[in-house]
């Protein structure tokens, strides 16, 4: 796509290739990721959120209203969009915002365009790692202790790291200055509540998103600081710095879904993903397969449910819809211009695709785990038929959550 | 005690009495709190942490080393005090610190000496509260959604609010500038993990404390921002601004224990407490009684276990040991100079008293709930004998937690 590199692109910050990308082929195949010859690393400025700051096509009045609504919402009468719904959504962001806003005056947005700045440098005493296996287990234990719902580790792979980062204030780009010598990326999954997501789309349901970000900011900072306190380098990261999904798949957190989201075994697509880049010696996980690809080939519930037709009903393709898509990876690709356009119309984020996904279930129940297993077998068509028949994926009225019979389920 | 008001005290910031203190007598009695005629409000500068900044008696070399260890720990060879133990403890503080350090250069320590500054002012539209009962239920639901383990509401009572706040940088005092018109205090309890507390004292066990603070900072900010987004005033508070225990007792979170800690029904003494001051109309809770006072009268496990004899084995008294105690309230009073002295010797905080308390149990198990009930009856002596006999309260080796068979229990 010719419009991806405007003339003003500062060529000098473009990173050198420092890894042998062909060496990733085998593990790509194992993970079901097909990277083609025309693949190029992604420019952060082209993600939808950045584009809403500089691209006239995206930075519409509605988009500005969408952002402004995180402070001064235009609440309305409809269930799920009242003052208390927006009040809860905006309150849910408070911790993520407190981290994000630390560098606000310089246009730095930790966790969104920039990695999270740690307080304490790595300890001058590097712990001696006698067993990489034990250390890997320890890091995962610590991650879980600090609240991670899922944790997996993959090798550092520069292909997914952004070519540059974007400054929302100056609208300029600067290098993604990761430390040298990184070897691993610890991928962390954060579950969002099943019952609140059921009222998607609504300001109420978006609360799960804000709370997810707030929680993941804390968890990723705890884990990264732990590693640094052991004397190793660790960079905490949320939406910033690199694409997360290919890394999450390779770290064994789940499979890729038609709706462009990671589908995990324990929480389906109902997760946020964060990551810690590190040079600590750690073992890497293997990708998992539980039938998602085959199921998504049959299932088109997200495609059918999307009100703006942003999700593809067809097979995977190599090329995306616009500059916000990654080209050169064979995959289902969402039209995020349409998607974000709907968010701005709603004045809150939408995840109908997450709600209707047959993998969006409460897997703490044994029969849901049984259904998940069957969805991974030749009975997948039957399971899909049953899922629709039983009314799963239908929207709950936000009022139901507020009525107080809410129980915390993940 | 004559040394409580030094000559340099700036008399002009001393707050006026604005409430009729006699009007609290009835609810005090109901809560088992006896406030005597010589009661005076507490000065924040006299709490142990503030004194470690200005009082030569407390600001010893060991105390400085204790504080410094939160960044540059002196780890040692003993189990529970190794690099990974301190690494985990210091990592656990990261979110509380990120809030606390925002005003560092001005000597402001949000959540510790100063209340937590919110991002967004109260919404200009004050939601109409048609039913105070419904609103009270809603606030509690929201608090639980954001992760509160316990929540209760009590009336605003200036007796517990500090006369002034202390600036750790300038060593000066300034007024506790709470907004006018506050009517309620929402008291929030945050459980700490049973199995990690079992290794008290150790740097590992102190991780539960740091994580508790980090979690409570988030929760209190979420709740306060929610109330503000509904158009009401809300001030988020952790250790700052006021004493928490009398307010927590009056809000029905638990009873007062011999070890000077709140004993809750669900988590015993294993909780941190935070609070939100608000002018939102809310119903107030009643104190609860489940036999703690009578049990503590018999039980002296905390007194016997304290290595520096900081806890009293005798009956409640009206007057404390030194300026860090509140005078004029009839209660068991710990000698916090001795207590903090032991922390500085250990280079980490101690809560042996919390570990050995017979109410420090995992009450998710039915037989523990049964034991708790029996401890509240005439069988309390038998229950105490049994508790010791069965070895409860003994210290787990920190290694046990690290060994990986750790399960998250509250």
mmCIF file of N, CA, C and O in Angstrom, chain B residues 75-134:
data_model
loop_
_atom_site.group_PDB
_atom_site.id
_atom_site.type_symbol
_atom_site.label_atom_id
_atom_site.label_comp_id
_atom_site.label_asym_id
_atom_site.label_seq_id
_atom_site.Cartn_x
_atom_site.Cartn_y
_atom_site.Cartn_z
ATOM 1 N N UNK B 75 20.058 -7.515 51.392
ATOM 2 C CA UNK B 75 19.602 -8.898 51.540
ATOM 3 C C UNK B 75 20.701 -9.730 52.174
ATOM 4 O O UNK B 75 21.877 -9.379 52.168
ATOM 5 N N UNK B 76 20.271 -10.846 52.782
ATOM 6 C CA UNK B 76 21.233 -11.666 53.494
ATOM 7 C C UNK B 76 20.967 -13.133 53.187
ATOM 8 O O UNK B 76 20.183 -13.439 52.294
ATOM 9 N N UNK B 77 21.603 -14.032 53.929
ATOM 10 C CA UNK B 77 21.514 -15.442 53.562
ATOM 11 C C UNK B 77 20.285 -16.162 54.102
ATOM 12 O O UNK B 77 19.888 -17.189 53.607
ATOM 13 N N UNK B 78 19.711 -15.626 55.165
ATOM 14 C CA UNK B 78 18.613 -16.327 55.829
ATOM 15 C C UNK B 78 17.380 -16.470 54.962
ATOM 16 O O UNK B 78 17.010 -15.539 54.231
ATOM 17 N N UNK B 79 16.741 -17.609 55.066
ATOM 18 C CA UNK B 79 15.504 -17.883 54.337
ATOM 19 C C UNK B 79 14.487 -16.777 54.631
ATOM 20 O O UNK B 79 14.208 -16.476 55.785
ATOM 21 N N UNK B 80 13.955 -16.194 53.557
ATOM 22 C CA UNK B 80 12.976 -15.124 53.744
ATOM 23 C C UNK B 80 13.585 -13.738 53.684
ATOM 24 O O UNK B 80 12.866 -12.741 53.639
ATOM 25 N N UNK B 81 14.933 -13.676 53.667
ATOM 26 C CA UNK B 81 15.621 -12.386 53.632
ATOM 27 C C UNK B 81 16.641 -12.327 52.497
ATOM 28 O O UNK B 81 17.552 -11.525 52.513
ATOM 29 N N UNK B 82 16.473 -13.247 51.533
ATOM 30 C CA UNK B 82 17.402 -13.296 50.400
ATOM 31 C C UNK B 82 17.014 -12.257 49.355
ATOM 32 O O UNK B 82 16.001 -11.576 49.493
ATOM 33 N N UNK B 83 17.799 -12.214 48.292
ATOM 34 C CA UNK B 83 17.537 -11.203 47.269
ATOM 35 C C UNK B 83 16.129 -11.334 46.705
ATOM 36 O O UNK B 83 15.427 -10.349 46.522
ATOM 37 N N UNK B 84 15.705 -12.562 46.425
ATOM 38 C CA UNK B 84 14.386 -12.700 45.817
ATOM 39 C C UNK B 84 13.267 -12.301 46.769
ATOM 40 O O UNK B 84 12.219 -11.839 46.333
ATOM 41 N N UNK B 85 13.491 -12.474 48.071
ATOM 42 C CA UNK B 85 12.467 -12.070 49.039
ATOM 43 C C UNK B 85 12.295 -10.552 49.048
ATOM 44 O O UNK B 85 11.186 -10.037 48.979
ATOM 45 N N UNK B 86 13.431 -9.857 49.128
ATOM 46 C CA UNK B 86 13.361 -8.394 49.086
ATOM 47 C C UNK B 86 12.924 -7.901 47.705
ATOM 48 O O UNK B 86 12.238 -6.897 47.583
ATOM 49 N N UNK B 87 13.345 -8.634 46.673
ATOM 50 C CA UNK B 87 12.945 -8.258 45.308
ATOM 51 C C UNK B 87 11.427 -8.291 45.182
ATOM 52 O O UNK B 87 10.805 -7.394 44.603
ATOM 53 N N UNK B 88 10.831 -9.329 45.752
ATOM 54 C CA UNK B 88 9.378 -9.476 45.670
ATOM 55 C C UNK B 88 8.694 -8.409 46.521
ATOM 56 O O UNK B 88 7.733 -7.768 46.082
ATOM 57 N N UNK B 89 9.216 -8.225 47.733
ATOM 58 C CA UNK B 89 8.612 -7.213 48.601
ATOM 59 C C UNK B 89 8.655 -5.844 47.942
ATOM 60 O O UNK B 89 7.650 -5.136 47.874
ATOM 61 N N UNK B 90 9.821 -5.474 47.437
ATOM 62 C CA UNK B 90 9.942 -4.138 46.850
ATOM 63 C C UNK B 90 9.133 -4.004 45.562
ATOM 64 O O UNK B 90 8.614 -2.936 45.259
ATOM 65 N N UNK B 91 8.999 -5.091 44.818
ATOM 66 C CA UNK B 91 8.168 -5.057 43.609
ATOM 67 C C UNK B 91 6.697 -4.894 43.977
ATOM 68 O O UNK B 91 5.925 -4.285 43.231
ATOM 69 N N UNK B 92 6.329 -5.421 45.123
ATOM 70 C CA UNK B 92 4.915 -5.382 45.503
ATOM 71 C C UNK B 92 4.430 -3.964 45.791
ATOM 72 O O UNK B 92 3.250 -3.672 45.714
ATOM 73 N N UNK B 93 5.355 -3.083 46.112
ATOM 74 C CA UNK B 93 5.002 -1.699 46.449
ATOM 75 C C UNK B 93 4.781 -0.822 45.225
ATOM 76 O O UNK B 93 4.383 0.339 45.355
ATOM 77 N N UNK B 94 5.051 -1.324 44.044
ATOM 78 C CA UNK B 94 5.226 -0.443 42.880
ATOM 79 C C UNK B 94 4.017 0.451 42.585
ATOM 80 O O UNK B 94 4.181 1.620 42.250
ATOM 81 N N UNK B 95 2.806 -0.051 42.744
ATOM 82 C CA UNK B 95 1.652 0.810 42.434
ATOM 83 C C UNK B 95 1.398 1.828 43.545
ATOM 84 O O UNK B 95 1.129 2.997 43.270
ATOM 85 N N UNK B 96 1.488 1.381 44.785
ATOM 86 C CA UNK B 96 1.317 2.331 45.889
ATOM 87 C C UNK B 96 2.373 3.427 45.784
ATOM 88 O O UNK B 96 2.082 4.611 45.965
ATOM 89 N N UNK B 97 3.605 3.014 45.432
ATOM 90 C CA UNK B 97 4.685 4.003 45.305
ATOM 91 C C UNK B 97 4.434 4.971 44.160
ATOM 92 O O UNK B 97 4.739 6.152 44.270
ATOM 93 N N UNK B 98 3.898 4.446 43.065
ATOM 94 C CA UNK B 98 3.706 5.326 41.905
ATOM 95 C C UNK B 98 2.700 6.427 42.235
ATOM 96 O O UNK B 98 2.796 7.539 41.726
ATOM 97 N N UNK B 99 1.752 6.128 43.105
ATOM 98 C CA UNK B 99 0.799 7.150 43.553
ATOM 99 C C UNK B 99 1.475 8.058 44.589
ATOM 100 O O UNK B 99 1.419 9.282 44.507
ATOM 101 N N UNK B 100 2.162 7.420 45.516
ATOM 102 C CA UNK B 100 2.808 8.150 46.604
ATOM 103 C C UNK B 100 3.851 9.135 46.076
ATOM 104 O O UNK B 100 3.999 10.232 46.606
ATOM 105 N N UNK B 101 4.553 8.721 45.023
ATOM 106 C CA UNK B 101 5.693 9.520 44.571
ATOM 107 C C UNK B 101 5.334 10.659 43.624
ATOM 108 O O UNK B 101 6.204 11.435 43.241
ATOM 109 N N UNK B 102 4.053 10.749 43.266
ATOM 110 C CA UNK B 102 3.668 11.818 42.341
ATOM 111 C C UNK B 102 3.995 13.209 42.881
ATOM 112 O O UNK B 102 4.353 14.093 42.124
ATOM 113 N N UNK B 103 3.837 13.378 44.189
ATOM 114 C CA UNK B 103 4.103 14.702 44.760
ATOM 115 C C UNK B 103 5.382 14.727 45.575
ATOM 116 O O UNK B 103 5.538 15.531 46.485
ATOM 117 N N UNK B 104 6.285 13.816 45.229
ATOM 118 C CA UNK B 104 7.493 13.596 46.023
ATOM 119 C C UNK B 104 8.300 14.870 46.239
ATOM 120 O O UNK B 104 8.731 15.170 47.346
ATOM 121 N N UNK B 105 8.476 15.634 45.149
ATOM 122 C CA UNK B 105 9.357 16.799 45.246
ATOM 123 C C UNK B 105 8.785 17.852 46.186
ATOM 124 O O UNK B 105 9.530 18.649 46.759
ATOM 125 N N UNK B 106 7.478 17.847 46.384
ATOM 126 C CA UNK B 106 6.876 18.807 47.322
ATOM 127 C C UNK B 106 6.675 18.200 48.707
ATOM 128 O O UNK B 106 6.034 18.819 49.564
ATOM 129 N N UNK B 107 7.176 16.985 48.893
ATOM 130 C CA UNK B 107 7.014 16.362 50.201
ATOM 131 C C UNK B 107 5.625 15.779 50.411
ATOM 132 O O UNK B 107 5.249 15.405 51.519
ATOM 133 N N UNK B 108 4.851 15.727 49.343
ATOM 134 C CA UNK B 108 3.502 15.158 49.429
ATOM 135 C C UNK B 108 3.595 13.656 49.202
ATOM 136 O O UNK B 108 4.255 13.215 48.255
ATOM 137 N N UNK B 109 2.986 12.880 50.060
ATOM 138 C CA UNK B 109 2.995 11.438 49.892
ATOM 139 C C UNK B 109 1.565 10.919 49.924
ATOM 140 O O UNK B 109 1.044 10.528 50.967
ATOM 141 N N UNK B 110 0.959 10.934 48.745
ATOM 142 C CA UNK B 110 -0.444 10.531 48.646
ATOM 143 C C UNK B 110 -0.654 9.122 49.182
ATOM 144 O O UNK B 110 0.036 8.192 48.799
ATOM 145 N N UNK B 111 -1.627 9.003 50.034
ATOM 146 C CA UNK B 111 -1.954 7.700 50.611
ATOM 147 C C UNK B 111 -1.220 7.426 51.904
ATOM 148 O O UNK B 111 -1.547 6.473 52.611
ATOM 149 N N UNK B 112 -0.215 8.254 52.212
ATOM 150 C CA UNK B 112 0.552 8.020 53.434
ATOM 151 C C UNK B 112 0.520 9.237 54.373
ATOM 152 O O UNK B 112 0.157 9.099 55.531
ATOM 153 N N UNK B 113 0.871 10.418 53.852
ATOM 154 C CA UNK B 113 0.659 11.599 54.691
ATOM 155 C C UNK B 113 -0.463 12.475 54.132
ATOM 156 O O UNK B 113 -1.035 13.284 54.860
ATOM 157 N N UNK B 114 -0.735 12.315 52.847
ATOM 158 C CA UNK B 114 -1.738 13.151 52.184
ATOM 159 C C UNK B 114 -2.798 12.291 51.514
ATOM 160 O O UNK B 114 -2.514 11.167 51.085
ATOM 161 N N UNK B 115 -3.975 12.847 51.376
ATOM 162 C CA UNK B 115 -5.024 12.093 50.700
ATOM 163 C C UNK B 115 -4.677 11.950 49.217
ATOM 164 O O UNK B 115 -3.778 12.611 48.704
ATOM 165 N N UNK B 116 -5.372 11.044 48.546
ATOM 166 C CA UNK B 116 -5.051 10.758 47.150
ATOM 167 C C UNK B 116 -5.736 11.778 46.251
ATOM 168 O O UNK B 116 -6.938 11.976 46.326
ATOM 169 N N UNK B 117 -4.928 12.437 45.453
ATOM 170 C CA UNK B 117 -5.458 13.456 44.543
ATOM 171 C C UNK B 117 -6.157 12.763 43.380
ATOM 172 O O UNK B 117 -5.573 11.905 42.726
ATOM 173 N N UNK B 118 -7.336 13.149 43.103
ATOM 174 C CA UNK B 118 -8.062 12.552 41.984
ATOM 175 C C UNK B 118 -7.768 13.312 40.702
ATOM 176 O O UNK B 118 -7.352 14.460 40.733
ATOM 177 N N UNK B 119 -8.008 12.656 39.585
ATOM 178 C CA UNK B 119 -7.793 13.311 38.304
ATOM 179 C C UNK B 119 -8.937 14.221 37.914
ATOM 180 O O UNK B 119 -8.756 15.328 37.474
ATOM 181 N N UNK B 120 -10.129 13.711 38.031
ATOM 182 C CA UNK B 120 -11.262 14.430 37.459
ATOM 183 C C UNK B 120 -12.113 14.999 38.586
ATOM 184 O O UNK B 120 -12.419 14.301 39.545
ATOM 185 N N UNK B 121 -12.501 16.244 38.460
ATOM 186 C CA UNK B 121 -13.357 16.841 39.486
ATOM 187 C C UNK B 121 -14.748 16.194 39.469
ATOM 188 O O UNK B 121 -15.100 15.530 38.491
ATOM 189 N N UNK B 122 -15.518 16.392 40.530
ATOM 190 C CA UNK B 122 -16.883 15.864 40.509
ATOM 191 C C UNK B 122 -17.630 16.352 39.265
ATOM 192 O O UNK B 122 -17.457 17.501 38.852
ATOM 193 N N UNK B 123 -18.411 15.488 38.666
ATOM 194 C CA UNK B 123 -19.192 15.865 37.489
ATOM 195 C C UNK B 123 -20.135 17.011 37.857
ATOM 196 O O UNK B 123 -20.655 17.059 38.969
ATOM 197 N N UNK B 124 -20.333 17.911 36.901
ATOM 198 C CA UNK B 124 -21.186 19.061 37.196
ATOM 199 C C UNK B 124 -22.641 18.638 37.381
ATOM 200 O O UNK B 124 -23.433 19.347 37.988
ATOM 201 N N UNK B 125 -22.987 17.478 36.876
ATOM 202 C CA UNK B 125 -24.351 16.981 37.077
ATOM 203 C C UNK B 125 -24.384 16.015 38.246
ATOM 204 O O UNK B 125 -23.832 14.924 38.191
ATOM 205 N N UNK B 126 -25.054 16.415 39.307
ATOM 206 C CA UNK B 126 -25.184 15.585 40.500
ATOM 207 C C UNK B 126 -26.341 14.620 40.271
ATOM 208 O O UNK B 126 -27.476 15.068 40.082
ATOM 209 N N UNK B 127 -26.087 13.338 40.271
ATOM 210 C CA UNK B 127 -27.209 12.400 40.039
ATOM 211 C C UNK B 127 -28.250 12.578 41.133
ATOM 212 O O UNK B 127 -27.923 12.778 42.298
ATOM 213 N N UNK B 128 -29.471 12.474 40.739
ATOM 214 C CA UNK B 128 -30.573 12.592 41.701
ATOM 215 C C UNK B 128 -30.692 11.258 42.431
ATOM 216 O O UNK B 128 -30.807 10.207 41.789
ATOM 217 N N UNK B 129 -30.631 11.308 43.740
ATOM 218 C CA UNK B 129 -30.712 10.066 44.515
ATOM 219 C C UNK B 129 -32.138 9.892 45.006
ATOM 220 O O UNK B 129 -32.588 10.594 45.913
ATOM 221 N N UNK B 130 -32.849 8.981 44.361
ATOM 222 C CA UNK B 130 -34.251 8.795 44.725
ATOM 223 C C UNK B 130 -34.392 7.892 45.943
ATOM 224 O O UNK B 130 -35.311 8.034 46.728
ATOM 225 N N UNK B 131 -33.458 6.951 46.064
ATOM 226 C CA UNK B 131 -33.499 6.050 47.211
ATOM 227 C C UNK B 131 -32.099 5.936 47.790
ATOM 228 O O UNK B 131 -31.177 5.453 47.121
ATOM 229 N N UNK B 132 -31.949 6.401 49.019
ATOM 230 C CA UNK B 132 -30.637 6.317 49.678
ATOM 231 C C UNK B 132 -30.252 4.845 49.843
ATOM 232 O O UNK B 132 -29.084 4.469 49.733
ATOM 233 N N UNK B 133 -31.249 4.016 50.057
ATOM 234 C CA UNK B 133 -30.991 2.586 50.218
ATOM 235 C C UNK B 133 -30.382 1.997 48.938
ATOM 236 O O UNK B 133 -29.379 1.277 48.990
ATOM 237 N N UNK B 134 -30.982 2.333 47.809
ATOM 238 C CA UNK B 134 -30.456 1.826 46.536
ATOM 239 C C UNK B 134 -29.052 2.360 46.265
ATOM 240 O O UNK B 134 -28.187 1.642 45.774
#
